[in-house]
CSV table of C-alpha atoms in Angstrom, one decimal:
chain,number,residue,atom,x,y,z
A,162,MET,CA,0.0,0.0,0.0
A,163,SER,CA,2.7,2.5,1.0
A,164,GLU,CA,4.6,1.5,-2.1
A,165,LEU,CA,1.6,2.4,-4.2
A,166,ILE,CA,1.3,5.8,-2.6
A,167,MET,CA,5.1,6.4,-3.0
A,168,HIS,CA,4.7,5.5,-6.7
A,169,GLN,CA,1.9,7.9,-7.2
A,170,TRP,CA,3.6,10.7,-5.3
A,171,GLN,CA,6.7,10.2,-7.5
A,172,GLN,CA,4.5,10.4,-10.5
A,173,ILE,CA,3.1,13.7,-9.4
A,174,THR,CA,6.4,15.2,-8.4
A,175,GLU,CA,8.1,14.3,-11.7
A,176,SER,CA,5.8,16.8,-13.4
A,177,SER,CA,7.7,19.7,-14.9
A,178,TRP,CA,7.3,22.7,-17.2
A,179,LEU,CA,7.0,20.5,-20.3
A,180,ILE,CA,3.4,19.9,-19.1
A,181,PHE,CA,2.5,23.3,-20.6
A,182,PHE,CA,3.0,21.8,-24.1
A,183,SER,CA,0.0,19.5,-23.3
A,184,ILE,CA,-2.1,22.3,-21.9
A,185,LEU,CA,-1.3,24.7,-24.7
A,186,GLY,CA,-1.8,22.0,-27.3
A,187,PHE,CA,-5.1,21.1,-25.7
A,188,SER,CA,-6.3,24.7,-25.7
A,189,VAL,CA,-5.5,25.0,-29.4
A,190,GLY,CA,-7.3,21.7,-30.0
A,191,VAL,CA,-10.4,22.8,-28.2
A,192,PHE,CA,-10.4,26.1,-30.0
A,193,VAL,CA,-10.2,24.5,-33.5
A,194,TYR,CA,-12.8,21.9,-32.5
A,195,ARG,CA,-15.3,24.6,-31.6
A,196,ARG,CA,-14.5,26.6,-34.7
A,197,CYS,CA,-15.2,23.5,-36.9
A,198,GLY,CA,-18.6,23.1,-35.2
A,199,ASN,CA,-17.5,20.1,-33.1
A,200,HIS,CA,-16.8,18.0,-36.2
A,201,PRO,CA,-15.5,14.5,-35.0
A,202,LEU,CA,-12.5,14.7,-37.4
A,203,SER,CA,-11.4,17.9,-35.6
A,204,HIS,CA,-11.4,16.3,-32.2
A,205,PRO,CA,-9.0,18.1,-29.8
A,206,LEU,CA,-6.8,15.0,-29.7
A,207,VAL,CA,-6.6,14.8,-33.5
A,208,ILE,CA,-5.4,18.5,-33.6
A,209,SER,CA,-3.2,18.7,-30.5
A,210,THR,CA,-1.2,15.5,-30.6
A,211,PRO,CA,0.5,16.0,-34.0
A,212,LEU,CA,1.3,19.6,-32.9
A,213,ILE,CA,2.9,18.5,-29.7
A,214,GLY,CA,4.7,15.6,-31.5
A,215,LEU,CA,6.1,18.0,-34.0
A,216,THR,CA,7.2,20.5,-31.3
A,217,LEU,CA,9.0,17.8,-29.4
A,218,TYR,CA,10.7,16.6,-32.6
A,219,LEU,CA,11.8,20.1,-33.6
A,220,LEU,CA,13.1,21.0,-30.1
A,221,ASP,CA,14.7,17.5,-29.9
A,222,ILE,CA,13.0,16.6,-26.6
A,223,ASP,CA,12.9,12.9,-25.7
A,224,TYR,CA,9.4,11.5,-25.5
A,225,GLY,CA,10.2,9.7,-22.3
A,226,VAL,CA,11.1,13.0,-20.6
A,227,TYR,CA,8.0,14.6,-21.9
A,228,TYR,CA,5.8,11.7,-20.7
A,229,SER,CA,7.1,11.7,-17.2
A,230,ALA,CA,6.9,15.6,-17.1
A,231,ASN,CA,3.1,15.1,-17.5
A,232,GLY,CA,3.0,12.9,-14.3
A,233,ILE,CA,0.1,14.8,-12.8
A,234,LEU,CA,-2.0,14.3,-15.8
A,235,ASN,CA,-1.3,10.6,-15.9
A,236,TRP,CA,-2.1,10.5,-12.2
A,237,LEU,CA,-5.4,12.3,-12.7
A,238,LEU,CA,-6.4,9.6,-15.2
A,239,GLY,CA,-7.0,7.2,-12.4
A,240,ALA,CA,-9.3,9.7,-10.6
A,241,ALA,CA,-11.1,10.3,-13.9
A,242,THR,CA,-11.8,6.6,-14.4
A,243,VAL,CA,-13.5,6.5,-11.1
A,244,ALA,CA,-15.4,9.6,-11.9
A,245,LEU,CA,-17.0,7.9,-14.9
A,246,ALA,CA,-19.2,6.2,-12.3
A,247,VAL,CA,-21.0,9.5,-11.6
A,248,PRO,CA,-22.9,9.9,-15.0
A,249,LEU,CA,-23.4,6.2,-15.2
A,250,SER,CA,-25.1,6.0,-11.8
A,251,GLN,CA,-27.4,8.9,-12.8
A,252,GLN,CA,-28.5,7.1,-16.0
A,253,LEU,CA,-28.9,3.8,-14.3
A,254,LYS,CA,-31.7,5.2,-12.1
A,255,THR,CA,-33.8,6.2,-15.1
A,256,LEU,CA,-34.5,2.7,-16.4
A,257,SER,CA,-35.9,-0.5,-15.2
A,258,VAL,CA,-37.9,-2.5,-17.8
A,259,LEU,CA,-35.2,-2.3,-20.5
A,260,TRP,CA,-32.6,-4.0,-18.4
A,261,PRO,CA,-32.6,-7.5,-20.0
A,262,THR,CA,-32.1,-6.1,-23.5
A,263,ILE,CA,-29.5,-3.6,-22.4
A,264,LEU,CA,-27.5,-6.2,-20.5
A,265,LEU,CA,-27.7,-8.7,-23.3
A,266,THR,CA,-26.6,-6.2,-26.0
A,267,VAL,CA,-23.8,-4.7,-24.0
A,268,LEU,CA,-22.4,-8.0,-22.9
A,269,SER,CA,-22.5,-9.6,-26.3
A,270,GLY,CA,-21.4,-6.4,-28.2
A,271,GLY,CA,-18.5,-5.8,-25.9
A,272,PHE,CA,-17.4,-9.4,-26.1
A,273,PHE,CA,-17.7,-9.5,-29.9
A,274,ALA,CA,-15.8,-6.1,-30.2
A,275,ALA,CA,-12.7,-7.5,-28.4
A,276,VAL,CA,-12.9,-11.0,-29.8
A,277,SER,CA,-13.3,-9.9,-33.4
A,278,VAL,CA,-10.2,-7.7,-33.4
A,279,LEU,CA,-8.4,-10.5,-31.7
A,280,VAL,CA,-9.3,-12.9,-34.5
A,281,ILE,CA,-8.7,-10.4,-37.2
A,282,GLY,CA,-5.4,-9.4,-35.6
A,283,SER,CA,-4.1,-12.9,-35.4
A,284,TRP,CA,-5.3,-13.6,-38.9
A,285,LEU,CA,-3.3,-10.6,-40.2
A,286,ILE,CA,-0.4,-12.1,-38.2
A,287,LEU,CA,0.2,-9.2,-35.9
A,288,GLU,CA,3.0,-9.3,-33.3
A,289,PRO,CA,1.7,-10.2,-29.8
A,290,ILE,CA,2.5,-6.8,-28.4
A,291,ALA,CA,0.5,-5.2,-31.2
A,292,ILE,CA,-2.5,-7.5,-30.4
A,293,PHE,CA,-2.2,-6.6,-26.7
A,294,SER,CA,-2.3,-3.0,-27.6
A,295,LEU,CA,-5.4,-3.5,-29.8
A,296,VAL,CA,-7.9,-5.6,-28.0
A,297,ALA,CA,-9.3,-2.8,-25.7
A,298,LYS,CA,-10.0,-0.5,-28.6
A,299,SER,CA,-13.8,-0.2,-28.0
A,300,VAL,CA,-13.4,0.8,-24.4
A,301,THR,CA,-13.2,4.3,-23.1
A,302,THR,CA,-9.6,5.5,-23.0
A,303,PRO,CA,-9.0,5.6,-19.2
A,304,ILE,CA,-10.2,2.0,-18.8
A,305,ALA,CA,-8.5,0.9,-22.0
A,306,ILE,CA,-5.2,2.2,-20.7
A,307,ILE,CA,-5.6,0.2,-17.5
A,308,ILE,CA,-6.5,-3.0,-19.4
A,309,THR,CA,-3.6,-2.5,-21.8
A,310,GLU,CA,-1.1,-1.8,-19.0
A,311,GLN,CA,-2.1,-5.1,-17.3
A,312,LEU,CA,-1.8,-7.0,-20.6
A,313,GLY,CA,1.6,-5.5,-21.2
A,314,GLY,CA,0.6,-3.7,-24.4
A,315,LEU,CA,1.8,-0.2,-25.5
A,316,ILE,CA,-0.1,2.7,-23.9
A,317,ALA,CA,0.7,5.1,-26.8
A,318,LEU,CA,-0.7,2.6,-29.3
A,319,ILE,CA,-4.0,1.9,-27.5
A,320,THR,CA,-4.7,5.6,-26.9
A,321,PHE,CA,-4.3,6.2,-30.6
A,322,LEU,CA,-6.3,3.2,-31.6
A,323,VAL,CA,-9.2,4.0,-29.2
A,324,LEU,CA,-9.4,7.4,-30.8
A,325,PHE,CA,-9.3,5.9,-34.3
A,326,THR,CA,-12.0,3.4,-33.3
A,327,GLY,CA,-14.3,6.2,-32.1
A,328,ILE,CA,-14.0,8.0,-35.4
A,329,VAL,CA,-14.6,4.9,-37.5
A,330,GLY,CA,-17.6,4.2,-35.3
A,331,ILE,CA,-19.4,7.4,-35.7
A,332,VAL,CA,-18.7,7.5,-39.4
A,333,VAL,CA,-20.2,4.0,-40.1
A,334,ALA,CA,-23.0,4.2,-37.5
A,335,GLU,CA,-25.6,6.3,-39.4
A,336,PRO,CA,-25.5,4.1,-42.6
A,337,ILE,CA,-25.7,0.9,-40.6
A,338,PHE,CA,-28.8,2.2,-38.5
A,339,LYS,CA,-30.4,3.3,-41.7
A,340,PHE,CA,-29.7,0.0,-43.6
A,341,PHE,CA,-31.1,-2.2,-40.8
A,342,SER,CA,-33.8,0.4,-40.1
A,343,LEU,CA,-33.1,0.9,-36.4
A,344,HIS,CA,-34.8,4.1,-35.7
A,345,ASP,CA,-35.1,4.1,-31.9
A,346,GLU,CA,-32.6,6.6,-30.6
A,347,ARG,CA,-32.2,4.9,-27.3
A,348,TRP,CA,-30.7,1.7,-29.0
A,349,GLN,CA,-28.7,3.8,-31.4
A,350,GLY,CA,-27.2,5.5,-28.4
A,351,LEU,CA,-26.4,2.3,-26.7
A,352,ILE,CA,-24.6,0.9,-29.7
A,353,LEU,CA,-22.6,4.1,-30.2
A,354,GLY,CA,-21.5,3.9,-26.6
A,355,VAL,CA,-20.4,0.3,-26.6
A,356,THR,CA,-18.6,0.5,-30.0
A,357,ALA,CA,-17.4,4.1,-30.1
A,358,HIS,CA,-17.1,5.0,-26.4
A,359,ALA,CA,-16.7,8.7,-25.6
A,360,ILE,CA,-16.6,9.8,-29.2
A,361,GLY,CA,-19.8,7.9,-29.9
A,362,THR,CA,-21.4,9.3,-26.8
A,363,LEU,CA,-20.5,12.8,-27.8
A,364,LYS,CA,-22.2,12.1,-31.2
A,365,ALA,CA,-25.2,10.6,-29.4
A,366,PHE,CA,-25.7,13.7,-27.3
A,367,GLU,CA,-25.7,15.8,-30.5
A,368,LYS,CA,-28.7,13.6,-31.6
A,369,SER,CA,-30.7,14.0,-28.4
A,370,PRO,CA,-30.1,13.9,-24.6
A,371,ARG,CA,-31.9,10.5,-24.5
A,372,CYS,CA,-29.6,9.1,-27.1
A,373,GLY,CA,-26.7,10.4,-25.1
A,374,ALA,CA,-27.9,8.9,-21.9
A,375,PHE,CA,-28.1,5.5,-23.4
A,376,SER,CA,-24.7,5.9,-24.9
A,377,THR,CA,-23.3,6.8,-21.5
A,378,ILE,CA,-24.8,3.5,-20.2
A,379,GLY,CA,-23.3,1.6,-23.1
A,380,MET,CA,-19.9,3.0,-22.7
A,381,GLY,CA,-19.8,2.7,-18.9
A,382,LEU,CA,-21.1,-0.9,-18.7
A,383,ASN,CA,-18.9,-2.0,-21.6
A,384,GLY,CA,-15.8,-0.5,-19.9
A,385,ILE,CA,-16.5,-2.5,-16.7
A,386,TRP,CA,-17.5,-5.6,-18.6
A,387,THR,CA,-14.5,-5.7,-20.9
A,388,ALA,CA,-12.1,-5.1,-18.0
A,389,LEU,CA,-13.7,-8.0,-16.2
A,390,PHE,CA,-13.5,-10.6,-19.0
A,391,LEU,CA,-10.7,-9.5,-21.2
A,392,ILE,CA,-7.8,-9.5,-18.7
A,393,PRO,CA,-8.4,-13.2,-17.5
A,394,LEU,CA,-9.2,-14.2,-21.1
A,395,MET,CA,-5.9,-12.8,-22.5
A,396,GLN,CA,-3.8,-14.1,-19.7
A,397,SER,CA,-5.2,-17.6,-20.0
A,398,PHE,CA,-4.7,-17.9,-23.7
A,399,GLY,CA,-1.5,-15.9,-24.0
A,400,PRO,CA,-0.3,-14.4,-27.2
B,209,MET,CA,-15.1,2.7,-10.2
B,210,LEU,CA,-17.5,-0.1,-9.4
B,211,LEU,CA,-17.3,0.7,-5.7
B,212,LEU,CA,-18.2,4.3,-6.4
B,213,LEU,CA,-21.0,3.2,-8.7
B,214,VAL,CA,-22.6,1.1,-6.0
B,215,VAL,CA,-22.2,3.8,-3.4
B,216,LEU,CA,-23.7,6.4,-5.7
B,217,ILE,CA,-26.8,4.3,-6.5
B,218,PHE,CA,-27.7,4.3,-2.9
B,219,SER,CA,-26.6,7.8,-1.9
B,220,SER,CA,-27.9,10.8,-3.8
B,221,GLN,CA,-26.4,13.2,-1.3
B,222,LEU,CA,-22.9,12.1,-2.2
B,223,ASN,CA,-23.9,12.3,-5.9
B,224,ASP,CA,-24.8,16.0,-5.5
B,225,LEU,CA,-21.5,16.6,-3.7
B,226,ILE,CA,-19.1,15.2,-6.2
B,227,GLN,CA,-21.2,15.9,-9.4
B,228,PRO,CA,-19.7,19.3,-10.1
B,229,THR,CA,-16.1,18.2,-9.7
B,230,SER,CA,-16.5,15.0,-11.6
B,231,SER,CA,-18.3,16.6,-14.5
B,232,HIS,CA,-15.4,19.1,-15.0
B,233,LEU,CA,-13.0,16.3,-14.9
B,234,ILE,CA,-14.9,14.3,-17.5
B,235,GLN,CA,-15.5,17.3,-19.8
B,236,ASN,CA,-11.8,17.8,-20.0
B,237,LEU,CA,-10.9,14.2,-20.1
B,238,SER,CA,-9.1,14.6,-23.5
B,239,LEU,CA,-6.4,16.6,-21.9
B,240,LEU,CA,-5.4,13.6,-19.8
B,241,PHE,CA,-4.9,11.4,-22.8
B,242,ILE,CA,-2.6,13.8,-24.6
B,243,PRO,CA,0.7,12.6,-23.1
B,244,ALA,CA,0.0,9.0,-24.0
B,245,CYS,CA,-1.4,9.8,-27.4
B,246,VAL,CA,1.7,11.9,-28.4
B,247,GLY,CA,3.5,8.6,-28.0
B,248,ALA,CA,1.9,7.4,-31.2
B,249,PHE,CA,4.4,9.5,-33.1
B,250,PHE,CA,7.4,8.0,-31.3
B,251,LEU,CA,6.7,4.3,-31.7
B,252,SER,CA,9.4,1.8,-32.7
B,253,GLU,CA,9.9,0.9,-36.4
B,254,GLN,CA,8.7,-2.5,-35.7
B,255,ILE,CA,5.3,-1.3,-34.5
B,256,ASN,CA,5.0,1.3,-37.3
B,257,LEU,CA,5.2,-1.5,-39.8
B,258,GLN,CA,2.2,-3.1,-38.1
B,259,LEU,CA,0.1,0.1,-38.0
B,260,PRO,CA,-1.7,-0.5,-41.4
B,261,LYS,CA,-2.8,-3.9,-40.2
B,262,LEU,CA,-3.9,-2.5,-36.8
B,263,LEU,CA,-6.0,0.2,-38.5
B,264,LEU,CA,-7.5,-2.4,-40.9
B,265,ALA,CA,-8.5,-4.6,-37.9
B,266,VAL,CA,-10.3,-1.7,-36.3
B,267,ILE,CA,-12.0,-0.7,-39.7
B,268,VAL,CA,-13.3,-4.2,-40.1
B,269,SER,CA,-14.2,-5.1,-36.6
B,270,THR,CA,-16.0,-1.8,-35.6
B,271,PRO,CA,-18.8,-2.0,-38.2
B,272,LEU,CA,-19.2,-5.8,-37.7
B,273,THR,CA,-19.8,-5.2,-34.0
B,274,MET,CA,-22.3,-2.5,-34.7
B,275,ILE,CA,-24.2,-4.7,-37.2
B,276,LEU,CA,-24.2,-7.6,-34.7
B,277,MET,CA,-25.7,-5.3,-32.0
B,278,THR,CA,-28.2,-3.7,-34.4
B,279,LEU,CA,-29.5,-7.2,-35.5
B,280,LEU,CA,-29.6,-8.3,-31.9
B,281,ILE,CA,-31.8,-5.4,-30.9
B,282,THR,CA,-34.1,-5.4,-33.9
B,283,SER,CA,-34.7,-9.1,-33.4
B,284,ILE,CA,-35.6,-8.6,-29.8
B,285,LYS,CA,-37.5,-5.3,-30.1
B,286,GLY,CA,-38.6,-5.1,-33.6
B,287,ASN,CA,-38.2,-1.8,-35.5
B,288,LYS,CA,-40.9,0.1,-33.7
B,289,ASP,CA,-40.0,3.5,-32.1
B,290,VAL,CA,-41.5,3.1,-28.6
């Protein structure tokens, strides 16, 4: 326990002035995102990370040094994961009769999302470390980072792939709903939340608050569910 | 997270107390991912070679999952807007 606290304390105290790159980059990202009318392709992460990457490259700053300089942000990620329980608990109170369908869809959808990339990944003959950094791609980033850390994958890769999954998700969602004539916004929201996590939820809130609420449920439940089944599954089967 | 979820379901007072702080944190969640995400530009050569395959896996799997869930829901609920 004391070791854990020491580790966290170390993480926070390692923070240095390089953290301003992140904050400045994020501010620019948010500014551009709002200017583009919240278009998913102009997501703050899409704008800010190449900018910061380029800056580090031009100033010849080592990525490892930059990463540990952001210790306090990485530390806050843990708190933020726990905070996800707040919107989830608010939404859970609003439903009762829909429970069986919600549970069935989230559990099977979350399971299929992870197993399908696993199968496709091994079929494409990916390196084990690449597969470990890929399987949590449908889960919201803070939980995906925890899962990937436990599996021994690359944090940098999963963050990027989660973002990419979200963008793919919201691009293909509308045509799929239309083709299979799924018009009910509640279920559209749930699907967006499970497959495209926070980016899907953002999109769902644009449709309607109800759609967003269901998306929050889908994202939250899928995050918990994937963490529960994926880590034991991957550890028992190995690469 | 599960622990907080269980506590929150039973205590609305605590919910009101932490709601403002947590919503700020969640609204600016993207900021916390920046350090890790920047790392995508500093990956090893070996991983970079795998990147097209990784993206392909995501592009194939994401719509598949969506289609599966859509079919599941329409078969349970029908297409009616309720």
